[in-house]
CSV table of C-alpha atoms and ligand atoms in Angstrom, one decimal:
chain,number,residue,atom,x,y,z
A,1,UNK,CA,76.6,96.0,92.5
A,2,UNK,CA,76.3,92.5,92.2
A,3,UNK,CA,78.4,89.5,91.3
A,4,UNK,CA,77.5,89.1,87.5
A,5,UNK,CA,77.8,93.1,86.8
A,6,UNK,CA,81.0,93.3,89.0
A,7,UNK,CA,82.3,90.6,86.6
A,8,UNK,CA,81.9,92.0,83.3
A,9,UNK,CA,82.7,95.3,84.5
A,10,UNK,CA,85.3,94.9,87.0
A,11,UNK,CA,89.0,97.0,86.2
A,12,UNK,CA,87.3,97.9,82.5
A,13,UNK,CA,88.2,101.1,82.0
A,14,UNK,CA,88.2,101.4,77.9
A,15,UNK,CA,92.3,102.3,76.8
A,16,UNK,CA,93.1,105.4,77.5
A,17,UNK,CA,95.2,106.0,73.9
A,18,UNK,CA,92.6,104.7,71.8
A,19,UNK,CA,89.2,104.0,73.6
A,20,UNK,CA,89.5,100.2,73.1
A,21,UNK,CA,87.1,98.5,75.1
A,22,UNK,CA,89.3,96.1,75.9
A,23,UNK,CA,92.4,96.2,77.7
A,24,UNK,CA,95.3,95.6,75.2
A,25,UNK,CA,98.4,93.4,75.6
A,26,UNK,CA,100.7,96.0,76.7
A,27,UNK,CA,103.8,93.5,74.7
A,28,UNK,CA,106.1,95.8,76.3
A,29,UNK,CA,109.5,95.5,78.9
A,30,UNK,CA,110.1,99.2,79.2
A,31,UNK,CA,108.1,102.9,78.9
A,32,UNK,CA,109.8,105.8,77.5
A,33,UNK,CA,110.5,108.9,79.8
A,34,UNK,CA,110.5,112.1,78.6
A,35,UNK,CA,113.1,113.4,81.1
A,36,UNK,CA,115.0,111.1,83.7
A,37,UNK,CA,112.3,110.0,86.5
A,38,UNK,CA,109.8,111.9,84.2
A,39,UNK,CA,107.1,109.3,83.2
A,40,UNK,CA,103.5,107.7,83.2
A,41,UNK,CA,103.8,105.9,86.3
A,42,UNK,CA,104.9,102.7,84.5
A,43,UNK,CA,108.7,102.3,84.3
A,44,UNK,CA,110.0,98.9,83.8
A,45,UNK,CA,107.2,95.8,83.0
A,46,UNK,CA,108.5,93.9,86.3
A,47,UNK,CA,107.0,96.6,88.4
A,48,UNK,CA,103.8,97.9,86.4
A,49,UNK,CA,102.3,96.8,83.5
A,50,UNK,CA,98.9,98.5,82.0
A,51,UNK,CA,97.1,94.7,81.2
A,52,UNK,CA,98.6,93.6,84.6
A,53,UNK,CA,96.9,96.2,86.1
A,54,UNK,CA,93.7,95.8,84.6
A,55,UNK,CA,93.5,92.4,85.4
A,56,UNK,CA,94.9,92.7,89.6
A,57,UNK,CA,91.8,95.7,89.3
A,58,UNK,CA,89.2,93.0,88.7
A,59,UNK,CA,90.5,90.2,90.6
A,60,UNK,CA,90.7,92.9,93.8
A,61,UNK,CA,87.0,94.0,93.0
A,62,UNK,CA,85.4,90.2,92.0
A,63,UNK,CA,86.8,89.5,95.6
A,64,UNK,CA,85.4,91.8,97.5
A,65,UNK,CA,88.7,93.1,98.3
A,66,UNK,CA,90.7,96.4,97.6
A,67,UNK,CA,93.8,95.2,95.9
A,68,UNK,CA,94.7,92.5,93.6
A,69,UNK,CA,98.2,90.8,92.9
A,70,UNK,CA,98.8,88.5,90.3
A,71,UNK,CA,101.5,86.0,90.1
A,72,UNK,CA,103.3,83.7,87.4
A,73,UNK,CA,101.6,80.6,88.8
A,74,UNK,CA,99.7,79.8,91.9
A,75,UNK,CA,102.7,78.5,93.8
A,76,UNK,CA,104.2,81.6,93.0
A,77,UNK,CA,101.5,83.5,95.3
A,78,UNK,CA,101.8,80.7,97.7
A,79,UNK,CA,105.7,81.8,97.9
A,80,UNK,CA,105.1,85.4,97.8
A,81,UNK,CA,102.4,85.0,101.2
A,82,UNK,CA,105.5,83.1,103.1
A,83,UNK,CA,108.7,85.7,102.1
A,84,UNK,CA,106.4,87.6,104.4
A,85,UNK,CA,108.1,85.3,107.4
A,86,UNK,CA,111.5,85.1,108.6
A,87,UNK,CA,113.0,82.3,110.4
A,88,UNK,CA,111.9,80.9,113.4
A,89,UNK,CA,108.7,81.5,112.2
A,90,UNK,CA,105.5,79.3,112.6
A,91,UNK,CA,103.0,79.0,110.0
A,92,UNK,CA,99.7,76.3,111.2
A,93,UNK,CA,98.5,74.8,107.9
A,94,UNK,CA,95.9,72.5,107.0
A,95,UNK,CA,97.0,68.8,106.9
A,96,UNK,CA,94.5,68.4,103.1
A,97,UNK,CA,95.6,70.4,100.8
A,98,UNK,CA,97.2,71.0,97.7
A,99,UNK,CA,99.9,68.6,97.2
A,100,UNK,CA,101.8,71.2,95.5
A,101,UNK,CA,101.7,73.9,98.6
A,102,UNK,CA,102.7,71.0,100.9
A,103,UNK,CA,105.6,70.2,98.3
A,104,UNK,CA,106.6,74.0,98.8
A,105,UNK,CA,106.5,74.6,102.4
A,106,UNK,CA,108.1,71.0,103.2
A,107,UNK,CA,111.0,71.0,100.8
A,108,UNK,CA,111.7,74.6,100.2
A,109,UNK,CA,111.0,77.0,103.1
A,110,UNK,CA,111.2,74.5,105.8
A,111,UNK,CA,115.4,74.6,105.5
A,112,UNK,CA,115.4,78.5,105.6
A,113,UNK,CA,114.0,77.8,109.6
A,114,UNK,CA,110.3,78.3,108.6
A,115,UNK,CA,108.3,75.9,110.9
A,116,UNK,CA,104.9,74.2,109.6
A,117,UNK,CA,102.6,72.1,111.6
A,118,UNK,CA,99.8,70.3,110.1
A,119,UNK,CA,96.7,70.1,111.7
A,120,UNK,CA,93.4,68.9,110.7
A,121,UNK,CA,91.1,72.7,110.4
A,122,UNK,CA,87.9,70.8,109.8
A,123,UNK,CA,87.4,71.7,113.9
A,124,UNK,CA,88.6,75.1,114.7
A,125,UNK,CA,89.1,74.6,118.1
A,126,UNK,CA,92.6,72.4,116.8
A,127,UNK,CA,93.7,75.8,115.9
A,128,UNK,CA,93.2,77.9,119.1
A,129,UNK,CA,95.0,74.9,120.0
A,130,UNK,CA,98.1,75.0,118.1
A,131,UNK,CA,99.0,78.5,117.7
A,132,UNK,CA,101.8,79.3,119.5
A,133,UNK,CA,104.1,82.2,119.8
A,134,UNK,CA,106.1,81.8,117.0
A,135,UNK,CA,102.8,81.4,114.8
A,136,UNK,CA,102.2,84.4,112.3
A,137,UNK,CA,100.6,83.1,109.5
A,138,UNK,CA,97.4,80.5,109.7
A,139,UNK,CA,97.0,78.8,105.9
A,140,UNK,CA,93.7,76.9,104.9
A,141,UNK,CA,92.2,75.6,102.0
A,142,UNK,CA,88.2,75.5,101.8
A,143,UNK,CA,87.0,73.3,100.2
A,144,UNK,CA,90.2,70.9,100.4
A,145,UNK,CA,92.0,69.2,97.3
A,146,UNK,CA,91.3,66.5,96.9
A,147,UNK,CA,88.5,64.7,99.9
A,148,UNK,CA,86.4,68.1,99.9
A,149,UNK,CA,86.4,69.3,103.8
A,150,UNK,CA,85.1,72.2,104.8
A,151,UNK,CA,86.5,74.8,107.2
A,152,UNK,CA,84.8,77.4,108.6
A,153,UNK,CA,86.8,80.2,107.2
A,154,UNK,CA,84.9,82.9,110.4
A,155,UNK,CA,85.7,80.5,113.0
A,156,UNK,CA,89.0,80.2,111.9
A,157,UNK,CA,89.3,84.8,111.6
A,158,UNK,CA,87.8,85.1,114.7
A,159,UNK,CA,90.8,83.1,116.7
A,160,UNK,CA,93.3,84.4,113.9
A,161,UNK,CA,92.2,87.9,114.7
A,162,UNK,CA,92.7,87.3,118.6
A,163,UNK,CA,96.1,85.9,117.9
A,164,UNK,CA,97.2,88.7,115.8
A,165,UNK,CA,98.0,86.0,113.4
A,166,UNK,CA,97.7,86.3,109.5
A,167,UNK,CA,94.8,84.2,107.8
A,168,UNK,CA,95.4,83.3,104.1
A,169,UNK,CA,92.7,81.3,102.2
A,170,UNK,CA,93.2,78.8,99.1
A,171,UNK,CA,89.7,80.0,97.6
A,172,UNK,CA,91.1,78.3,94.4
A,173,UNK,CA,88.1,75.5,94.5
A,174,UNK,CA,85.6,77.8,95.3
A,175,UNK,CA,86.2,80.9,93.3
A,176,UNK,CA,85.1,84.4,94.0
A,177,UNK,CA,81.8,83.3,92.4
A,178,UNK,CA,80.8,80.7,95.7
A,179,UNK,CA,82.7,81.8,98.2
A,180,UNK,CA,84.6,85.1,99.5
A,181,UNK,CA,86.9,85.3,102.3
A,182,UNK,CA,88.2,88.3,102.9
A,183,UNK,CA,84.2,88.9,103.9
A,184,UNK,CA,84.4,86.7,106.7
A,185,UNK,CA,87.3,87.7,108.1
A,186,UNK,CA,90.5,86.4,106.2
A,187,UNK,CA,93.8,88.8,105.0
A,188,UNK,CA,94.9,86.9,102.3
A,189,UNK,CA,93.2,85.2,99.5
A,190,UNK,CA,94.9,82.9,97.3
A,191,UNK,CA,93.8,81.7,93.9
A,192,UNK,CA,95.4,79.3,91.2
A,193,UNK,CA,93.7,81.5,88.7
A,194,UNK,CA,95.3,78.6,86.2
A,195,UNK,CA,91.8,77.0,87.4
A,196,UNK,CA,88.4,78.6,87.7
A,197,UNK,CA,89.4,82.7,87.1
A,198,UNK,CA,90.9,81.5,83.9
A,199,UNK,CA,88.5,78.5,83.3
A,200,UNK,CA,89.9,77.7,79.8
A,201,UNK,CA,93.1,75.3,80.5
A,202,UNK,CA,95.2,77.4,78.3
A,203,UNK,CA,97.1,79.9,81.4
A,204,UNK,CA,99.1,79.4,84.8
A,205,UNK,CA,98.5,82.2,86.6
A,206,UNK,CA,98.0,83.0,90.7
A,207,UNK,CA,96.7,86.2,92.2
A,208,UNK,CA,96.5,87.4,95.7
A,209,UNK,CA,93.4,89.8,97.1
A,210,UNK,CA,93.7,91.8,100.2
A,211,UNK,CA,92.1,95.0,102.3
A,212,UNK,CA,95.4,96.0,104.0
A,213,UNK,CA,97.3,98.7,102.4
A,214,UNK,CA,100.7,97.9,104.3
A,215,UNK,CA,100.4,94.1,103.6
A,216,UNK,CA,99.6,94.8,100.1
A,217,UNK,CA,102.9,97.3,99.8
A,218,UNK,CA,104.7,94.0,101.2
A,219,UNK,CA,103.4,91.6,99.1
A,220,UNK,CA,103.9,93.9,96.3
A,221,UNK,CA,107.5,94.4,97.3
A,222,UNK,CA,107.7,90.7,97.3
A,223,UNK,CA,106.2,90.3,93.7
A,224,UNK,CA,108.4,93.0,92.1
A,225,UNK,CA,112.0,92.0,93.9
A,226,UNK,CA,111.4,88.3,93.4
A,227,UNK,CA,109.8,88.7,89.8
A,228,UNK,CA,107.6,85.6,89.3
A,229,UNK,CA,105.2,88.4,87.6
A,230,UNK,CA,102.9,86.8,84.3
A,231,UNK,CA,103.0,88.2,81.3
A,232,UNK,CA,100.2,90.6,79.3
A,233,UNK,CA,99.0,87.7,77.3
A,234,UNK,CA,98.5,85.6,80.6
A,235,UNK,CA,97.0,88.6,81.8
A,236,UNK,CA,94.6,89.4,78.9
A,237,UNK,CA,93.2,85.4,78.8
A,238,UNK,CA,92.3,85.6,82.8
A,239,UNK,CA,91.2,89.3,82.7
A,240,UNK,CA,89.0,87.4,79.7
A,241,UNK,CA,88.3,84.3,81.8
A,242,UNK,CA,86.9,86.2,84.4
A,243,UNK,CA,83.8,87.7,82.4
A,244,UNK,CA,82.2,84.4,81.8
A,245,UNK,CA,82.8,82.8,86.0
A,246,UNK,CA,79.6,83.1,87.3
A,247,UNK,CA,78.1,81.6,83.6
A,248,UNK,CA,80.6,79.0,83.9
A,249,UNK,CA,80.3,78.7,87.7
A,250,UNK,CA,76.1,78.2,87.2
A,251,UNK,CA,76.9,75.0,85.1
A,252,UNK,CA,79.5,73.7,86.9
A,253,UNK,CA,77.2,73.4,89.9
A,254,UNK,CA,74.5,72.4,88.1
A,255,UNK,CA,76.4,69.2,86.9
A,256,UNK,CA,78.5,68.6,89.7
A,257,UNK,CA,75.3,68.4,91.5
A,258,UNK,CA,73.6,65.6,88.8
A,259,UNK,CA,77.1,63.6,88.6
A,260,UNK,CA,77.1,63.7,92.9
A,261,UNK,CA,73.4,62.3,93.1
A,262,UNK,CA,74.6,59.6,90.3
A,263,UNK,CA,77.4,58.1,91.5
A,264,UNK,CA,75.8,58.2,95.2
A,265,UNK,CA,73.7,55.7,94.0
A,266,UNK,CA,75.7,53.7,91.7
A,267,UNK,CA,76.2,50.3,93.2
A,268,UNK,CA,80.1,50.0,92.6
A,269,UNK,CA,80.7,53.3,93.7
A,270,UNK,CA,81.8,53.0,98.0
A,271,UNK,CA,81.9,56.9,99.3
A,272,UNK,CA,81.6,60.1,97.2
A,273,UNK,CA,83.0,63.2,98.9
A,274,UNK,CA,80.9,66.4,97.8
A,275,UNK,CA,80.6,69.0,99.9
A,276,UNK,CA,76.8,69.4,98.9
A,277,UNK,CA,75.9,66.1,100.6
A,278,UNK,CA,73.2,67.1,103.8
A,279,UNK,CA,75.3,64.4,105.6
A,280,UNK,CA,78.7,65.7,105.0
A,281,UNK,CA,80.5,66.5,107.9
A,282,UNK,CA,80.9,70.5,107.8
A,283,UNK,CA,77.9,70.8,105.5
A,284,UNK,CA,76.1,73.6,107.7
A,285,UNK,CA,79.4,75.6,107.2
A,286,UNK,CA,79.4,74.9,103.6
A,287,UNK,CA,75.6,76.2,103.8
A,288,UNK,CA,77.2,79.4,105.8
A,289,UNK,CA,79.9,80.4,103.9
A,290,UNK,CA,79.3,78.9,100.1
A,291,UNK,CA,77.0,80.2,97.8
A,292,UNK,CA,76.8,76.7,96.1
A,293,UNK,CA,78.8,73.7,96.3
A,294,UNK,CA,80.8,73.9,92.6
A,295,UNK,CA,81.6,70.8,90.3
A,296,UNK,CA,84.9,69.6,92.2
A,297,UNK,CA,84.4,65.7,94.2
A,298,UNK,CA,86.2,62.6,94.7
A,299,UNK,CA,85.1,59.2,95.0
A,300,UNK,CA,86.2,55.6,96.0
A,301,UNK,CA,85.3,52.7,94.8
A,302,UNK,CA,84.0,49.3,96.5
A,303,UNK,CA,87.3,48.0,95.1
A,304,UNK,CA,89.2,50.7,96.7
A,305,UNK,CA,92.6,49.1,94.7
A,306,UNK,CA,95.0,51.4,92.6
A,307,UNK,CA,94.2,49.1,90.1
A,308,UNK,CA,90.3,49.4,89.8
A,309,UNK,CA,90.8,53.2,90.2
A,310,UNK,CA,93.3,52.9,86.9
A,311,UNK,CA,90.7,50.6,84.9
A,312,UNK,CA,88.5,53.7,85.2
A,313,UNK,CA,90.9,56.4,84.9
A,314,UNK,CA,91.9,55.0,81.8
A,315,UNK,CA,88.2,53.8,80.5
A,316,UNK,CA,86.4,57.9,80.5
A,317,UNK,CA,86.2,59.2,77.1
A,318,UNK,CA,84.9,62.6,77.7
A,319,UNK,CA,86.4,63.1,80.8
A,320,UNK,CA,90.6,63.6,80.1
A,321,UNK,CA,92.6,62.1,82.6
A,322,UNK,CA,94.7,64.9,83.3
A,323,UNK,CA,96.3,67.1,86.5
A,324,UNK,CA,94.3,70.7,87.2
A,325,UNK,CA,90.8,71.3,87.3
A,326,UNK,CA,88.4,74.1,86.9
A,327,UNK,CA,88.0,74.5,82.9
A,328,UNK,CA,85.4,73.8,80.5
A,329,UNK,CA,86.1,70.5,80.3
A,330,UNK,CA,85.8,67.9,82.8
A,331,UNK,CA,89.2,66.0,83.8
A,332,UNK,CA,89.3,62.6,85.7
A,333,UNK,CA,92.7,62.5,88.3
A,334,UNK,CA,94.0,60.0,90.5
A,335,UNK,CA,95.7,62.0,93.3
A,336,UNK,CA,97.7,59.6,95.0
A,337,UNK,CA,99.7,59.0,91.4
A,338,UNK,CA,99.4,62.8,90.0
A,339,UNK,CA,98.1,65.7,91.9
A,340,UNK,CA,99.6,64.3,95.3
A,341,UNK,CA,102.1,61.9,94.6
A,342,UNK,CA,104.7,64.7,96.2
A,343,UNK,CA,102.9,63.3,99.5
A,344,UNK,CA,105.0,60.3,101.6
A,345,UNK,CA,102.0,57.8,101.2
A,346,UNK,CA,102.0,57.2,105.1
A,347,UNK,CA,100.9,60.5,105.5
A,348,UNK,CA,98.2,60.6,102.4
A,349,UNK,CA,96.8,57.4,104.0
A,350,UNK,CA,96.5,59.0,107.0
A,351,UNK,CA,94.6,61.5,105.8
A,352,UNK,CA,92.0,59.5,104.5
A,353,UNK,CA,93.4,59.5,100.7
A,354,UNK,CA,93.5,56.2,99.6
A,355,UNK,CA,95.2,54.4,96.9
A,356,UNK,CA,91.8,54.2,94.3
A,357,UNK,CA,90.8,57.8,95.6
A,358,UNK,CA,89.4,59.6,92.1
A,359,UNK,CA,89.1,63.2,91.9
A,360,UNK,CA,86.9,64.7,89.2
A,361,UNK,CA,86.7,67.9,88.0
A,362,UNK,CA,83.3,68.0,85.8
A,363,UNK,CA,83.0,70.5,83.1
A,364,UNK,CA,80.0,72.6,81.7
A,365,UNK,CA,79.4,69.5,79.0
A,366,UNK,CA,76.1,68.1,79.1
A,367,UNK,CA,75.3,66.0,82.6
A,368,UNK,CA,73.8,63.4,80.5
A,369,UNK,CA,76.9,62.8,78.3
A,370,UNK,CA,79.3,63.2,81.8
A,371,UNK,CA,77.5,60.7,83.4
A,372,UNK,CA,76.8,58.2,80.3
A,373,UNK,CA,80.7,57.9,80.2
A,374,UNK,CA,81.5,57.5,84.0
A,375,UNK,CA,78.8,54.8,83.8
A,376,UNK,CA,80.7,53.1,81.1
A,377,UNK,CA,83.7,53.7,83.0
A,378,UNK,CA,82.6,52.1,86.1
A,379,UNK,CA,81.2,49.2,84.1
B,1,PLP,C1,96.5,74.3,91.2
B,1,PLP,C2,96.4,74.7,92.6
B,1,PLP,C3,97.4,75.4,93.2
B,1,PLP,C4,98.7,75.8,92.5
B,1,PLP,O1,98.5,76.6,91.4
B,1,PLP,P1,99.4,76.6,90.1
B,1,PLP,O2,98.7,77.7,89.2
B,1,PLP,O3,99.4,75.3,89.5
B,1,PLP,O4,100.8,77.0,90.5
B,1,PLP,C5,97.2,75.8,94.5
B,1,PLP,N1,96.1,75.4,95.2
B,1,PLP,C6,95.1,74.7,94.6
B,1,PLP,C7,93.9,74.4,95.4
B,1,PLP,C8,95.3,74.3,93.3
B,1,PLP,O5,94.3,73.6,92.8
């Protein structure tokens, strides 16, 4: 079946009380048992929950995967993927990601003895190099928040699956719709479905997809004894997110696309990170492993000064300067304030994120409007 039909069909099985085509919002805490351990296979709404289900159905099948978790927020799948470790553990992470997943593993799990090195996973050969003994879980993000760098998620597998080593995949800016990992090799895909699965700013939600039974009865161990489980309505707005992604997804590229090829050329603008640039660094793996290349880039200015980046932050009129990404509407973001402030600015310079970095996450609005106000924007 393809991507579309999977979509719209994917975990919709009409309710089996009433024949609703629609899964309901199963408002519940508890089920009623007929006799003492005598019930429906739901017990207590921590553990199983009928809309829950539903939704972890669909995000398993858009995924090309076999089982689906989903989580209160995206951090809270993040967190779930690293209670599989114990201390003296080594997990290799990419040095570009999510400022929020950094914040996580540096100032939470690192004082329970979890060990994290950061290395750059644009060339996989730096991680044949780092894994060492102690190293059970590799973590990447594809395409990377916010300067856009590519990984080649099978290149990555292929030395993961030599190791023995666990591979877990941000696919959060990609979505199932451009890009599936679990296909080329991963164990673990992460989304923020708060972004693209959900698409409509109005839910935080994460989700986990995996093949494995055993590391699915883990994970789902985790989810149930730490409880950072969403709620049916959270549930019933992704589960209803989900039918329009590759609609939404189309659009999204289509734009990104026209607003790349404009500010390329615009004569204020210095460098625009896109990963569907011929000449950007990994773009054959982008080629590979993406189906398109989305509606998520960053760009600098010729004034690369926190203070030009502000005078344009502040000047967009469709674009909301706001944190998150992935909804209808497109949102302007200046990392190195919002999304990444939690980053020491030594190490976000480092990294090539500069002070007047600006991230955009363009909508499904109409190009011509998107790219009227950035030109009013940039003056
Ligand atoms: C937003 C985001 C997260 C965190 O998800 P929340 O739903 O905000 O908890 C993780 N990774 C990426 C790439 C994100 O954009």
């Amino acid at each position: 079946m393809k991507l579309a039909t999977k979509i719209i069909h994917a975990g919709a099985e009409p309710d089996p009380s009433t024949g609703a085509i629609m899964t309901p919002i199963y408002q519940t805490s508890t089920y009623v048992q007929t006799a003492p351990g005598q019930h429906k296979g739901y017990e207590y709404a921590r553990s199983q929950n009928p809309t829950r289900k539903a939704l972890e159905d669909a995000l398993a099948i858009i995924e090309n995967g076999k089982f689906g978790l989903a989580f209160s927020s995206g951090v809270a799948a993040t967190d779930a993927v690293i209670k599989l470790l114990a201390p003296g553990d080594e997990v290799i992470a990419a040095n570009d990601m999510y400022g929020g997943t950094y914040r996580l593993f540096s100032k939470v799990f690192e004082k329970f003895g979890i060990k994290f090195t950061y290395i750059d996973t644009t060339d996989v050969a730096n991680v044949a190099n780092a894994i060492s003994p102690a190293t059970k879980l590799v973590w990447i993000e594809t395409p990377t928040n916010p300067l856009m760098n590519i990984t080649d998620i099978e290149g990555v597998a292929a030395i993961t699956k030599k190791a023995g080593v666990l591979l877990c995949v941000d696919n959060t800016f990609a979505s199932p719709y451009l890009q599936n990992p679990l296909d080329l090799g991963a164990d673990i895909v992460m989304h923020s479905a708060t972004k693209y699965l959900g698409g409509h700013s109005d839910v935080i939600q994460g989700c986990l997809m995996l093949n494995d039974q055993a590391l699915r009865d883990q994970l789902y161990f985790i989810q149930k004894s730490c409880g950072a489980v969403p709620g049916p309505m959270d549930c019933f707005l992704v589960l209803r997110g989900i039918k329009t992604l590759h609609l939404r997804m189309q659009r999204h590229c289509e734009n990104g696309a026209s607003i790349a090829q404009y500010l390329r050329t615009h004569p204020k603008v210095e460098r625009v990170y896109w990963c569907g640039f011929p000449d950007h660094h990994n773009y054959d793996i982008a080629r590979k492993q993406m189906r398109d290349f989305g509606g998520m880039m960053s760009f600098t200015l010729k004034d690369d000064s926190a203070e030009a980046a502000t005078k344009v932050l502040s000047s967009t009129k469709i674009f909301s300067l706001a944190e998150s990404l992935g909804g209808v509407e497109s949102l302007i973001n200046h990392p190195a304030s919002m999304t990444h402030a939690s980053i020491p600015r030594e190490e976000r310079i480092k990294n090539g994120l500069s002070d007047g970095l600006i991230r955009l996450s363009v909508g499904v609005e109409d190009a011509e409007d998107l790219k009227d106000d950035l030109a009013q924007a940039i003056g």
